[in-house]
Amino acid sequence: MISSVDENGFPNTKAMLAPRKIDGNDFYFTTNTSSMRVSQYNANEKACIYFYKRGRFSYTGVMLVGKMQVLTDQSIKDEIWRMGDTMFYKKGKTDPDYCVLRFTAQKCRVYKDLKTTWLDI
């Protein structure tokens, strides 16, 4: 899941497909340039992403807090593109409604075994 901040300062959360690429503290996602999130990230880059793993008897959650950038450079769009993406972006890799979100984590909160811990990254 990813979260953005709307024009009134309220968080907005959305389930997303898994990151297309992870490079150190950077997580890359794809989305529509015309989406509400893109306009929110262009106005306020503060964001968080959340991952979890549910086990049979335990639950682990990780919230990463940082900044989201909207990338429209063709080279990153080419790199992140996957077969089948034309289902969402009819014009292919050069579709103007296709962009990449790069989230850079700055700190992390981990929940495990009924305890939470903040970590600087």
PDB file of C-alpha atoms in Angstrom:
ATOM      1  CA  MET A   1       0.000   0.000   0.000  1.00  0.00           C
ATOM      2  CA  ILE A   2       1.101   3.553  -0.613  1.00  0.00           C
ATOM      3  CA  SER A   3      -0.109   6.774   0.972  1.00  0.00           C
ATOM      4  CA  SER A   4      -0.079  10.358  -0.183  1.00  0.00           C
ATOM      5  CA  VAL A   5      -1.290  13.616   1.354  1.00  0.00           C
ATOM      6  CA  ASP A   6      -4.244  15.443  -0.190  1.00  0.00           C
ATOM      7  CA  GLU A   7      -4.667  19.203  -0.593  1.00  0.00           C
ATOM      8  CA  ASN A   8      -6.293  19.414   2.860  1.00  0.00           C
ATOM      9  CA  GLY A   9      -3.425  17.574   4.583  1.00  0.00           C
ATOM     10  CA  PHE A  10      -5.256  14.251   4.976  1.00  0.00           C
ATOM     11  CA  PRO A  11      -3.610  10.921   4.136  1.00  0.00           C
ATOM     12  CA  ASN A  12      -4.867   8.909   1.168  1.00  0.00           C
ATOM     13  CA  THR A  13      -3.986   5.217   0.991  1.00  0.00           C
ATOM     14  CA  LYS A  14      -4.079   2.925  -2.026  1.00  0.00           C
ATOM     15  CA  ALA A  15      -3.220  -0.731  -2.556  1.00  0.00           C
ATOM     16  CA  MET A  16      -0.587  -1.148  -5.261  1.00  0.00           C
ATOM     17  CA  LEU A  17       1.064  -3.964  -7.122  1.00  0.00           C
ATOM     18  CA  ALA A  18       4.474  -4.950  -5.738  1.00  0.00           C
ATOM     19  CA  PRO A  19       7.355  -2.597  -6.547  1.00  0.00           C
ATOM     20  CA  ARG A  20       8.817  -3.187  -9.990  1.00  0.00           C
ATOM     21  CA  LYS A  21      12.322  -2.507  -8.738  1.00  0.00           C
ATOM     22  CA  ILE A  22      14.015  -2.032  -5.379  1.00  0.00           C
ATOM     23  CA  ASP A  23      17.418  -0.371  -5.321  1.00  0.00           C
ATOM     24  CA  GLY A  24      18.702   0.330  -1.812  1.00  0.00           C
ATOM     25  CA  ASN A  25      16.160   2.686  -0.223  1.00  0.00           C
ATOM     26  CA  ASP A  26      14.409   3.351  -3.553  1.00  0.00           C
ATOM     27  CA  PHE A  27      11.199   1.522  -4.511  1.00  0.00           C
ATOM     28  CA  TYR A  28       9.777   1.887  -8.030  1.00  0.00           C
ATOM     29  CA  PHE A  29       6.073   1.567  -8.877  1.00  0.00           C
ATOM     30  CA  THR A  30       4.038   2.281 -12.019  1.00  0.00           C
ATOM     31  CA  THR A  31       0.838   4.274 -12.240  1.00  0.00           C
ATOM     32  CA  ASN A  32      -1.233   6.495 -14.491  1.00  0.00           C
ATOM     33  CA  THR A  33       0.055  10.022 -14.975  1.00  0.00           C
ATOM     34  CA  SER A  34      -3.573  11.169 -14.825  1.00  0.00           C
ATOM     35  CA  SER A  35      -4.138   9.581 -11.391  1.00  0.00           C
ATOM     36  CA  MET A  36      -5.084  11.533  -8.290  1.00  0.00           C
ATOM     37  CA  ARG A  37      -1.914  10.279  -6.557  1.00  0.00           C
ATOM     38  CA  VAL A  38       0.384  11.792  -9.165  1.00  0.00           C
ATOM     39  CA  SER A  39      -1.122  15.249  -8.677  1.00  0.00           C
ATOM     40  CA  GLN A  40      -0.868  14.790  -4.890  1.00  0.00           C
ATOM     41  CA  TYR A  41       2.810  13.736  -5.071  1.00  0.00           C
ATOM     42  CA  ASN A  42       3.577  16.652  -7.380  1.00  0.00           C
ATOM     43  CA  ALA A  43       2.096  18.999  -4.754  1.00  0.00           C
ATOM     44  CA  ASN A  44       3.527  17.216  -1.681  1.00  0.00           C
ATOM     45  CA  GLU A  45       6.188  14.529  -2.000  1.00  0.00           C
ATOM     46  CA  LYS A  46       5.726  13.201   1.546  1.00  0.00           C
ATOM     47  CA  ALA A  47       4.593   9.579   1.416  1.00  0.00           C
ATOM     48  CA  CYS A  48       4.725   6.180   3.044  1.00  0.00           C
ATOM     49  CA  ILE A  49       4.547   2.605   1.845  1.00  0.00           C
ATOM     50  CA  TYR A  50       3.514  -0.423   3.886  1.00  0.00           C
ATOM     51  CA  PHE A  51       4.356  -4.098   3.537  1.00  0.00           C
ATOM     52  CA  TYR A  52       3.191  -6.957   5.713  1.00  0.00           C
ATOM     53  CA  LYS A  53       3.563 -10.671   6.106  1.00  0.00           C
ATOM     54  CA  ARG A  54       0.894 -12.650   7.859  1.00  0.00           C
ATOM     55  CA  GLY A  55       2.022 -15.923   9.312  1.00  0.00           C
ATOM     56  CA  ARG A  56      -0.042 -18.600  10.935  1.00  0.00           C
ATOM     57  CA  PHE A  57       0.625 -17.309  14.450  1.00  0.00           C
ATOM     58  CA  SER A  58       2.311 -13.973  13.874  1.00  0.00           C
ATOM     59  CA  TYR A  59       2.148 -10.791  11.825  1.00  0.00           C
ATOM     60  CA  THR A  60       4.991  -8.538  10.724  1.00  0.00           C
ATOM     61  CA  GLY A  61       4.408  -5.084   9.283  1.00  0.00           C
ATOM     62  CA  VAL A  62       6.885  -2.552   7.932  1.00  0.00           C
ATOM     63  CA  MET A  63       5.988   1.074   7.278  1.00  0.00           C
ATOM     64  CA  LEU A  64       8.549   3.075   5.333  1.00  0.00           C
ATOM     65  CA  VAL A  65       8.297   6.874   5.483  1.00  0.00           C
ATOM     66  CA  GLY A  66       9.942   9.104   2.901  1.00  0.00           C
ATOM     67  CA  LYS A  67       9.429  10.995  -0.339  1.00  0.00           C
ATOM     68  CA  MET A  68       7.787  10.053  -3.628  1.00  0.00           C
ATOM     69  CA  GLN A  69       8.901  11.424  -6.982  1.00  0.00           C
ATOM     70  CA  VAL A  70       6.954  11.186 -10.223  1.00  0.00           C
ATOM     71  CA  LEU A  71       9.295  10.129 -13.039  1.00  0.00           C
ATOM     72  CA  THR A  72       8.402  10.555 -16.699  1.00  0.00           C
ATOM     73  CA  ASP A  73      11.865  10.094 -18.220  1.00  0.00           C
ATOM     74  CA  GLN A  74      11.625   7.524 -21.027  1.00  0.00           C
ATOM     75  CA  SER A  75      14.709   5.587 -19.903  1.00  0.00           C
ATOM     76  CA  ILE A  76      13.200   4.705 -16.490  1.00  0.00           C
ATOM     77  CA  LYS A  77       9.841   3.962 -18.124  1.00  0.00           C
ATOM     78  CA  ASP A  78      11.612   1.543 -20.491  1.00  0.00           C
ATOM     79  CA  GLU A  79      13.467  -0.101 -17.591  1.00  0.00           C
ATOM     80  CA  ILE A  80      10.364  -0.641 -15.430  1.00  0.00           C
ATOM     81  CA  TRP A  81       8.041  -1.707 -18.291  1.00  0.00           C
ATOM     82  CA  ARG A  82       6.797  -5.311 -18.247  1.00  0.00           C
ATOM     83  CA  MET A  83       5.108  -7.505 -20.783  1.00  0.00           C
ATOM     84  CA  GLY A  84       1.373  -7.179 -20.271  1.00  0.00           C
ATOM     85  CA  ASP A  85       1.473  -3.514 -19.180  1.00  0.00           C
ATOM     86  CA  THR A  86      -0.443  -2.630 -22.345  1.00  0.00           C
ATOM     87  CA  MET A  87      -3.507  -3.798 -20.414  1.00  0.00           C
ATOM     88  CA  PHE A  88      -3.185  -0.538 -18.444  1.00  0.00           C
ATOM     89  CA  TYR A  89      -1.263   1.644 -20.925  1.00  0.00           C
ATOM     90  CA  LYS A  90      -2.724   1.090 -24.407  1.00  0.00           C
ATOM     91  CA  LYS A  91      -0.043   3.087 -26.218  1.00  0.00           C
ATOM     92  CA  GLY A  92       2.822   1.097 -24.690  1.00  0.00           C
ATOM     93  CA  LYS A  93       5.997   2.435 -23.103  1.00  0.00           C
ATOM     94  CA  THR A  94       5.519   5.861 -24.632  1.00  0.00           C
ATOM     95  CA  ASP A  95       1.925   6.257 -23.428  1.00  0.00           C
ATOM     96  CA  PRO A  96       1.693   9.756 -21.901  1.00  0.00           C
ATOM     97  CA  ASP A  97      -0.534   8.273 -19.176  1.00  0.00           C
ATOM     98  CA  TYR A  98       2.266   5.917 -18.020  1.00  0.00           C
ATOM     99  CA  CYS A  99       4.725   7.080 -15.374  1.00  0.00           C
ATOM    100  CA  VAL A 100       6.970   5.682 -12.675  1.00  0.00           C
ATOM    101  CA  LEU A 101       6.831   6.529  -8.978  1.00  0.00           C
ATOM    102  CA  ARG A 102      10.138   6.412  -7.087  1.00  0.00           C
ATOM    103  CA  PHE A 103       9.762   6.239  -3.328  1.00  0.00           C
ATOM    104  CA  THR A 104      12.899   6.939  -1.265  1.00  0.00           C
ATOM    105  CA  ALA A 105      12.657   5.634   2.298  1.00  0.00           C
ATOM    106  CA  GLN A 106      14.068   7.792   5.107  1.00  0.00           C
ATOM    107  CA  LYS A 107      12.887   5.916   8.177  1.00  0.00           C
ATOM    108  CA  CYS A 108      11.095   2.730   9.024  1.00  0.00           C
ATOM    109  CA  ARG A 109       8.666   1.449  11.637  1.00  0.00           C
ATOM    110  CA  VAL A 110       8.571  -2.299  12.213  1.00  0.00           C
ATOM    111  CA  TYR A 111       5.758  -4.124  13.994  1.00  0.00           C
ATOM    112  CA  LYS A 112       6.447  -7.676  15.163  1.00  0.00           C
ATOM    113  CA  ASP A 113       5.416  -9.759  18.155  1.00  0.00           C
ATOM    114  CA  LEU A 114       3.217  -6.959  19.570  1.00  0.00           C
ATOM    115  CA  LYS A 115       6.135  -4.487  19.575  1.00  0.00           C
ATOM    116  CA  THR A 116       6.972  -1.533  17.375  1.00  0.00           C
ATOM    117  CA  THR A 117      10.385  -0.060  16.653  1.00  0.00           C
ATOM    118  CA  TRP A 118      11.376   3.045  14.664  1.00  0.00           C
ATOM    119  CA  LEU A 119      14.575   2.766  12.637  1.00  0.00           C
ATOM    120  CA  ASP A 120      16.470   5.453  10.731  1.00  0.00           C
ATOM    121  CA  ILE A 121      17.608   4.280   7.334  1.00  0.00           C
TER     122      ILE A 121
END
